Structures are given as structure tokens and as C-alpha cells.
CSV table of N, CA and C in Angstrom, one decimal:
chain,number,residue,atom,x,y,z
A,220,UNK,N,22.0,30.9,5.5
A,220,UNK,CA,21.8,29.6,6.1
A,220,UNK,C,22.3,29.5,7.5
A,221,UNK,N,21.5,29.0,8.6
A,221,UNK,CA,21.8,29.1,9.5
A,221,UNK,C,23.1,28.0,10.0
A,222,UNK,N,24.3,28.2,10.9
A,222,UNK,CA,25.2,27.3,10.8
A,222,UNK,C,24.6,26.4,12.3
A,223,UNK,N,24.9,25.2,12.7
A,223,UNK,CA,24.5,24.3,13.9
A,223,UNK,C,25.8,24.6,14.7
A,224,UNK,N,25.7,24.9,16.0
A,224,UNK,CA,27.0,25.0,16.6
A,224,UNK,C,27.9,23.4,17.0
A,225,UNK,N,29.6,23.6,17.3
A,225,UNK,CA,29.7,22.6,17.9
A,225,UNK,C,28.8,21.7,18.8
A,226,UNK,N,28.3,21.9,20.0
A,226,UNK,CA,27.4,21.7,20.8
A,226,UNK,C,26.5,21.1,19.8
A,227,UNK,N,25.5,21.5,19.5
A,227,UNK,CA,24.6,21.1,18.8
A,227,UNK,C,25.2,19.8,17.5
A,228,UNK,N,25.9,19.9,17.1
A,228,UNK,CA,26.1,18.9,16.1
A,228,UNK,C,27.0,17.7,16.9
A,229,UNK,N,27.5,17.8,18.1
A,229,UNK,CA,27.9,16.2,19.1
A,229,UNK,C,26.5,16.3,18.7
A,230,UNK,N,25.4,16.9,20.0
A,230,UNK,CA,24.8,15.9,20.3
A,230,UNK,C,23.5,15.3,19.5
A,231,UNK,N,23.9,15.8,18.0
A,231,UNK,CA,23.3,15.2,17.2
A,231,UNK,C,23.8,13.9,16.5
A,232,UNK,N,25.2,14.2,16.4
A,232,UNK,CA,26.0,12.7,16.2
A,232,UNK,C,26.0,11.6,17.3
A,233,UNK,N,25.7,11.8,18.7
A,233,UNK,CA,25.4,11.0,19.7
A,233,UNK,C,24.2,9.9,19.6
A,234,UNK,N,22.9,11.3,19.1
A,234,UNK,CA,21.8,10.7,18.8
A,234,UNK,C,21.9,9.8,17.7
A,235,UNK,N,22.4,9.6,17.0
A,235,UNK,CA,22.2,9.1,15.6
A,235,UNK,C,23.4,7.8,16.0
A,236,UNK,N,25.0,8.2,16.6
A,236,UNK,CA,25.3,6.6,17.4
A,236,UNK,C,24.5,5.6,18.1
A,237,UNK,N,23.8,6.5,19.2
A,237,UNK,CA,22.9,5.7,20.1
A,237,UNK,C,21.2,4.7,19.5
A,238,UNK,N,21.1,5.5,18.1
A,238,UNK,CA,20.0,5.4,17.5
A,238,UNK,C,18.8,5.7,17.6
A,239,UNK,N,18.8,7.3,18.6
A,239,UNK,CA,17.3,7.5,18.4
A,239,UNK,C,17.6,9.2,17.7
A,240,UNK,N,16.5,9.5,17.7
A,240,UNK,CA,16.3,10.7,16.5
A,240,UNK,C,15.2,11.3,17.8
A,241,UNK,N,15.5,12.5,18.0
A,241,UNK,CA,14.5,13.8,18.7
A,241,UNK,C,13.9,14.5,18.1
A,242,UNK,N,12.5,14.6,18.1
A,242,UNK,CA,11.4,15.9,17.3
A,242,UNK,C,11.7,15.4,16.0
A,243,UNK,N,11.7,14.2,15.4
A,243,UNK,CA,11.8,13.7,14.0
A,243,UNK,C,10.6,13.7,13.4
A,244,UNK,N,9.6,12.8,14.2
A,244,UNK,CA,8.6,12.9,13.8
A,244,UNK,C,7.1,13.7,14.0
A,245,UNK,N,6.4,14.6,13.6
A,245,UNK,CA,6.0,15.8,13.6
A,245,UNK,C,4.4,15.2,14.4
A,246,UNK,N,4.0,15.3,15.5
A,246,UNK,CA,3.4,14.8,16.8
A,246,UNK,C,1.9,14.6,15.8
A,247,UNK,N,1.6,16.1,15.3
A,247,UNK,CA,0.2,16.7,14.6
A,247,UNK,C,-0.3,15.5,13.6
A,248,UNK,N,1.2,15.1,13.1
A,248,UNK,CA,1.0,14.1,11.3
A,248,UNK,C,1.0,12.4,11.7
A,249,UNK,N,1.1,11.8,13.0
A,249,UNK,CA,1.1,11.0,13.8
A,249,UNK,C,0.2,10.0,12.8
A,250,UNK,N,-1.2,10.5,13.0
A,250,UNK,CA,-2.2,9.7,12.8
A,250,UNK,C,-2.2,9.5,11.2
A,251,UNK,N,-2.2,10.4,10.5
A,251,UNK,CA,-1.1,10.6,8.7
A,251,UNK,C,-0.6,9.8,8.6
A,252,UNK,N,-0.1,9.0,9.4
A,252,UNK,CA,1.3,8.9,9.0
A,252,UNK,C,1.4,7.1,9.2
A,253,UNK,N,0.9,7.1,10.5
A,253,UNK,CA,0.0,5.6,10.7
A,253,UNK,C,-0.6,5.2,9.6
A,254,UNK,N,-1.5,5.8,9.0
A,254,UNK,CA,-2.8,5.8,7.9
A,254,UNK,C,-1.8,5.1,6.7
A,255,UNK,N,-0.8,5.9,6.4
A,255,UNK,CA,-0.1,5.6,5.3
A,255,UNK,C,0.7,4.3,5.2
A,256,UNK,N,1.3,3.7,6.4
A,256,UNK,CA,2.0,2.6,6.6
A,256,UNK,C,0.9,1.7,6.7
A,257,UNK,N,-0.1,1.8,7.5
A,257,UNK,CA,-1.6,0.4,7.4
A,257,UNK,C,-2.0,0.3,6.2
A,258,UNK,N,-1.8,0.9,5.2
A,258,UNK,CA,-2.5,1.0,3.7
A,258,UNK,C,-1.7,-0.4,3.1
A,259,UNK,N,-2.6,-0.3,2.2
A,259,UNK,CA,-2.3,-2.3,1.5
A,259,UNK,C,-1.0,-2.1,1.0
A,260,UNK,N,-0.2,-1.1,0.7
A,260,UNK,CA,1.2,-1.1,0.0
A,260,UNK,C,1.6,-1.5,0.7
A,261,UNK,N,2.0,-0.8,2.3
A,261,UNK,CA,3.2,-1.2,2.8
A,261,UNK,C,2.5,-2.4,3.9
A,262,UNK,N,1.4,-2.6,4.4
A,262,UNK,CA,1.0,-3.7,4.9
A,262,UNK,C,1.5,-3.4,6.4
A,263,UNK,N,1.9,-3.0,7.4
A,263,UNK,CA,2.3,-2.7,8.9
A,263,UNK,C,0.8,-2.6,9.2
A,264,UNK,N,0.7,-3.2,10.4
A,264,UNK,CA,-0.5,-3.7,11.4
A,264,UNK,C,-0.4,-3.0,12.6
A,265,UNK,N,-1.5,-2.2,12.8
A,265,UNK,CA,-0.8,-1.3,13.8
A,265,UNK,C,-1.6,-1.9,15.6
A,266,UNK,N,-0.9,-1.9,16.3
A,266,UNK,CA,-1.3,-2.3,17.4
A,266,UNK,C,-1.3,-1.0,18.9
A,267,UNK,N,-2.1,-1.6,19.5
A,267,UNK,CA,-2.7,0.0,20.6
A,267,UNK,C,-1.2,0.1,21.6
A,268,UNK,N,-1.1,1.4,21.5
A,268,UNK,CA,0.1,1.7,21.8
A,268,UNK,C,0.7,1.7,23.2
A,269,UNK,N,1.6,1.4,23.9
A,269,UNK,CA,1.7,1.3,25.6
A,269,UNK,C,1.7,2.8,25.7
A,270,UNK,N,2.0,3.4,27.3
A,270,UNK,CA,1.9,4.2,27.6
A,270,UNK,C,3.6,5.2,27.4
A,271,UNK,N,3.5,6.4,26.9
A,271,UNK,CA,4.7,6.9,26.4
A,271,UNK,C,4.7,6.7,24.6
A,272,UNK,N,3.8,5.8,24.7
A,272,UNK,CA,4.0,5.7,23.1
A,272,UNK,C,2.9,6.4,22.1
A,273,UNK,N,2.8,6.7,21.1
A,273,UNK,CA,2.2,8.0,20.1
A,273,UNK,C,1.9,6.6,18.7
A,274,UNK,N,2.4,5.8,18.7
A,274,UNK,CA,2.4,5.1,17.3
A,274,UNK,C,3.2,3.8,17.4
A,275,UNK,N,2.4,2.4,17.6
A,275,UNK,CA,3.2,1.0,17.7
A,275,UNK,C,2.4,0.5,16.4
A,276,UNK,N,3.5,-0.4,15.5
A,276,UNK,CA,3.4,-1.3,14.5
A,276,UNK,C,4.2,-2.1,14.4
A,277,UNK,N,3.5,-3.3,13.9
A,277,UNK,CA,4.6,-4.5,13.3
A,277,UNK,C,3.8,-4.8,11.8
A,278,UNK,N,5.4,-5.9,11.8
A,278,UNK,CA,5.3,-6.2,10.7
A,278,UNK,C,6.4,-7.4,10.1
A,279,UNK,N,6.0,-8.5,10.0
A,279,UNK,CA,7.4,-9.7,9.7
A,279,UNK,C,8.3,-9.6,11.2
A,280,UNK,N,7.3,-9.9,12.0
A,280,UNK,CA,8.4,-9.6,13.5
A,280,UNK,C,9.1,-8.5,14.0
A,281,UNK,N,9.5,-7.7,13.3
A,281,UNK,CA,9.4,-6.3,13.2
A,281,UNK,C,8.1,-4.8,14.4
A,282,UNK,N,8.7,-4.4,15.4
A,282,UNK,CA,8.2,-3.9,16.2
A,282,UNK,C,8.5,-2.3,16.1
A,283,UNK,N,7.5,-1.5,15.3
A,283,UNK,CA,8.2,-0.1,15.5
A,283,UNK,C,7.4,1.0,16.4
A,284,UNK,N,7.9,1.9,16.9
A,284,UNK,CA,6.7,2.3,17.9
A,284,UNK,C,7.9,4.3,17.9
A,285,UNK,N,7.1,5.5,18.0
A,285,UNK,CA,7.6,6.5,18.3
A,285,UNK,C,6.6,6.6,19.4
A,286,UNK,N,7.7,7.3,20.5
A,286,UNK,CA,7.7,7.8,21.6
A,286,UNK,C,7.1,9.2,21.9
A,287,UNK,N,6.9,9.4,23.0
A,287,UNK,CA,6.2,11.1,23.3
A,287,UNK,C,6.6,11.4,25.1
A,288,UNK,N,7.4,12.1,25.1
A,288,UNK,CA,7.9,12.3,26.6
A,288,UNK,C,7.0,13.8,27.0
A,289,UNK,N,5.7,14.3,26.2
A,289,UNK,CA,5.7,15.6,27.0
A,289,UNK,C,6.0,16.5,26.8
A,290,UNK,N,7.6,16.8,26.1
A,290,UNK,CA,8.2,17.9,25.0
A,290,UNK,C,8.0,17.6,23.6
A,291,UNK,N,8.8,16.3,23.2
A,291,UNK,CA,9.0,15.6,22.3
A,291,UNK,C,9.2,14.5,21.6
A,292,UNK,N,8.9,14.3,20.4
A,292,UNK,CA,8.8,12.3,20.0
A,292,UNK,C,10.4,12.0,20.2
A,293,UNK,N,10.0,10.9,20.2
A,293,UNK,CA,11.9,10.1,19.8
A,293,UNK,C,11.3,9.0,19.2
A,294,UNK,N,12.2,8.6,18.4
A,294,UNK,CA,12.1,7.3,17.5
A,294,UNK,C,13.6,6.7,16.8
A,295,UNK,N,13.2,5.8,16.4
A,295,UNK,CA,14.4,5.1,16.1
A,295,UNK,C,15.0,4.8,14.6
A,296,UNK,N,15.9,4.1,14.5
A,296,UNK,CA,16.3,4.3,13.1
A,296,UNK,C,15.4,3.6,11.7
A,297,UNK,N,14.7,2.9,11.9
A,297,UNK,CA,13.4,2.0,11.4
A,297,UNK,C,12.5,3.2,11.1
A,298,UNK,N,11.9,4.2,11.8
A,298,UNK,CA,11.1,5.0,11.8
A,298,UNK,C,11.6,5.9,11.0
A,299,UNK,N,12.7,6.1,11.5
A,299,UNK,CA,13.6,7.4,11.0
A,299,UNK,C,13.6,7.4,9.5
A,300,UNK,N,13.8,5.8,8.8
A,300,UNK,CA,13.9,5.6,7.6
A,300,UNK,C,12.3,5.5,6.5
A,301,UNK,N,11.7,5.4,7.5
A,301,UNK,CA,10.1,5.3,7.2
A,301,UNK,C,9.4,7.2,7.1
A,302,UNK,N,9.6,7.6,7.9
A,302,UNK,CA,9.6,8.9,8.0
A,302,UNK,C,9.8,10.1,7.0
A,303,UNK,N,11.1,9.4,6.6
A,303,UNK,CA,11.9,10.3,5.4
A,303,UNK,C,11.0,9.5,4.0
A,304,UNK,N,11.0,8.5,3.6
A,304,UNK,CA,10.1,7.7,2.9
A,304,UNK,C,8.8,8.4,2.7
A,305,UNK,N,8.1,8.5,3.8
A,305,UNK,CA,6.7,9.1,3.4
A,305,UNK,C,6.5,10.7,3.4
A,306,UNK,N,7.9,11.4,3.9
A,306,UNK,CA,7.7,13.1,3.4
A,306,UNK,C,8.3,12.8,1.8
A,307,UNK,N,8.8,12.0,1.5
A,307,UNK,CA,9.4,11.8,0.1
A,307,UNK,C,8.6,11.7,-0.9
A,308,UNK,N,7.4,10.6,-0.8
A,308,UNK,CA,6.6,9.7,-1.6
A,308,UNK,C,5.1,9.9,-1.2
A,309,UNK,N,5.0,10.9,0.0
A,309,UNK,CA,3.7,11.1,0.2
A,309,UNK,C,3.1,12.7,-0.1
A,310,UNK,N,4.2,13.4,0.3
A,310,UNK,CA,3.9,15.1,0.3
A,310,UNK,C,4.9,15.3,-0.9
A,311,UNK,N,5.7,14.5,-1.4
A,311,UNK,CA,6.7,15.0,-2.5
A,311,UNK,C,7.4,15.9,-2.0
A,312,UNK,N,8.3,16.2,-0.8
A,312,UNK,CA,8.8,17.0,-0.5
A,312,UNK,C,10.4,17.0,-1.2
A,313,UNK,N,10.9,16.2,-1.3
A,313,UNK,CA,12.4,16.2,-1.8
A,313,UNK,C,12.1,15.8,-3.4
């Protein structure tokens, strides 16, 4: 098993104080993944995304949106928890 070095593990605890997440969400599975949150279960309305953005939704006032800089997504903790939810419940991965 590969170990994460010092370095690497700040600036993962940084990300995760600050509350965004890097390369979380997988760019290819985007539109997947949209598809699965607009479905009548979870009810999220998706709206056209500004510029920088890969995926905007609400929901009960609620605004979630992942990012695309070019290299990589970022997204937030809302997403982050959505994300893990649908590799969970949709691919059965864990």
C-alpha cells in the first residue's frame, strides 16, 4: 500500500479545513452523475452552469455547483458528501 507523504497529507488536511476537495469528482462521470441527483428520488434541479463551472444545482435554497479549472474539478463539502453517496448507492462500490 502506497504511504501519502508528510507534504501531501497538510495539504490534504488544508483542503478539507478550507472545504474544498481536488480531482474528487471524476470530470468523464459529470453528466452521470447530474442524471442521478435530477432523478425523482433525490429531486435537485439543475440549472446552466456559469463559466468555470462543470455542474450547478439547487435544491430547498441550497446551491451546489463543481468547478473545472483546466487541470482539475474542485468542489465542496455538499458535493463531496453527494459524491461518495452515489459511488456508494449507485456503482455499489463500498
Amino acid at each position: 500500500m502506497k504511504r501519502l507523504s508528510l507534504k501531501a497529507r497538510r495539504k490534504m488536511e488544508q483542503d478539507a479545513a478550507r472545504g474544498k476537495w481536488y480531482n474528487l469528482v471524476e470530470l468523464q462521470r459529470v453528466p452521470e452523475f447530474v442524471a442521478w441527483l435530477t432523478d425523482e428520488d433525490h429531486e435537485w434541479m439543475g440549472q446552466s452552469p456559469d463559466v468555470g463551472e462543470v455542474m450547478r444545482l439547487h435544491k430547498y435554497g441550497v446551491t451546489i455547483r463543481v468547478l473545472y479549472d483546466g487541470r482539475r474539478t474542485i468542489c465542496g463539502r455538499h458535493v463531496m458528501a453527494l459524491w461518495y453517496s452515489f459511488l456508494c448507492f449507485h456503482d455499489n462500490q463500498f
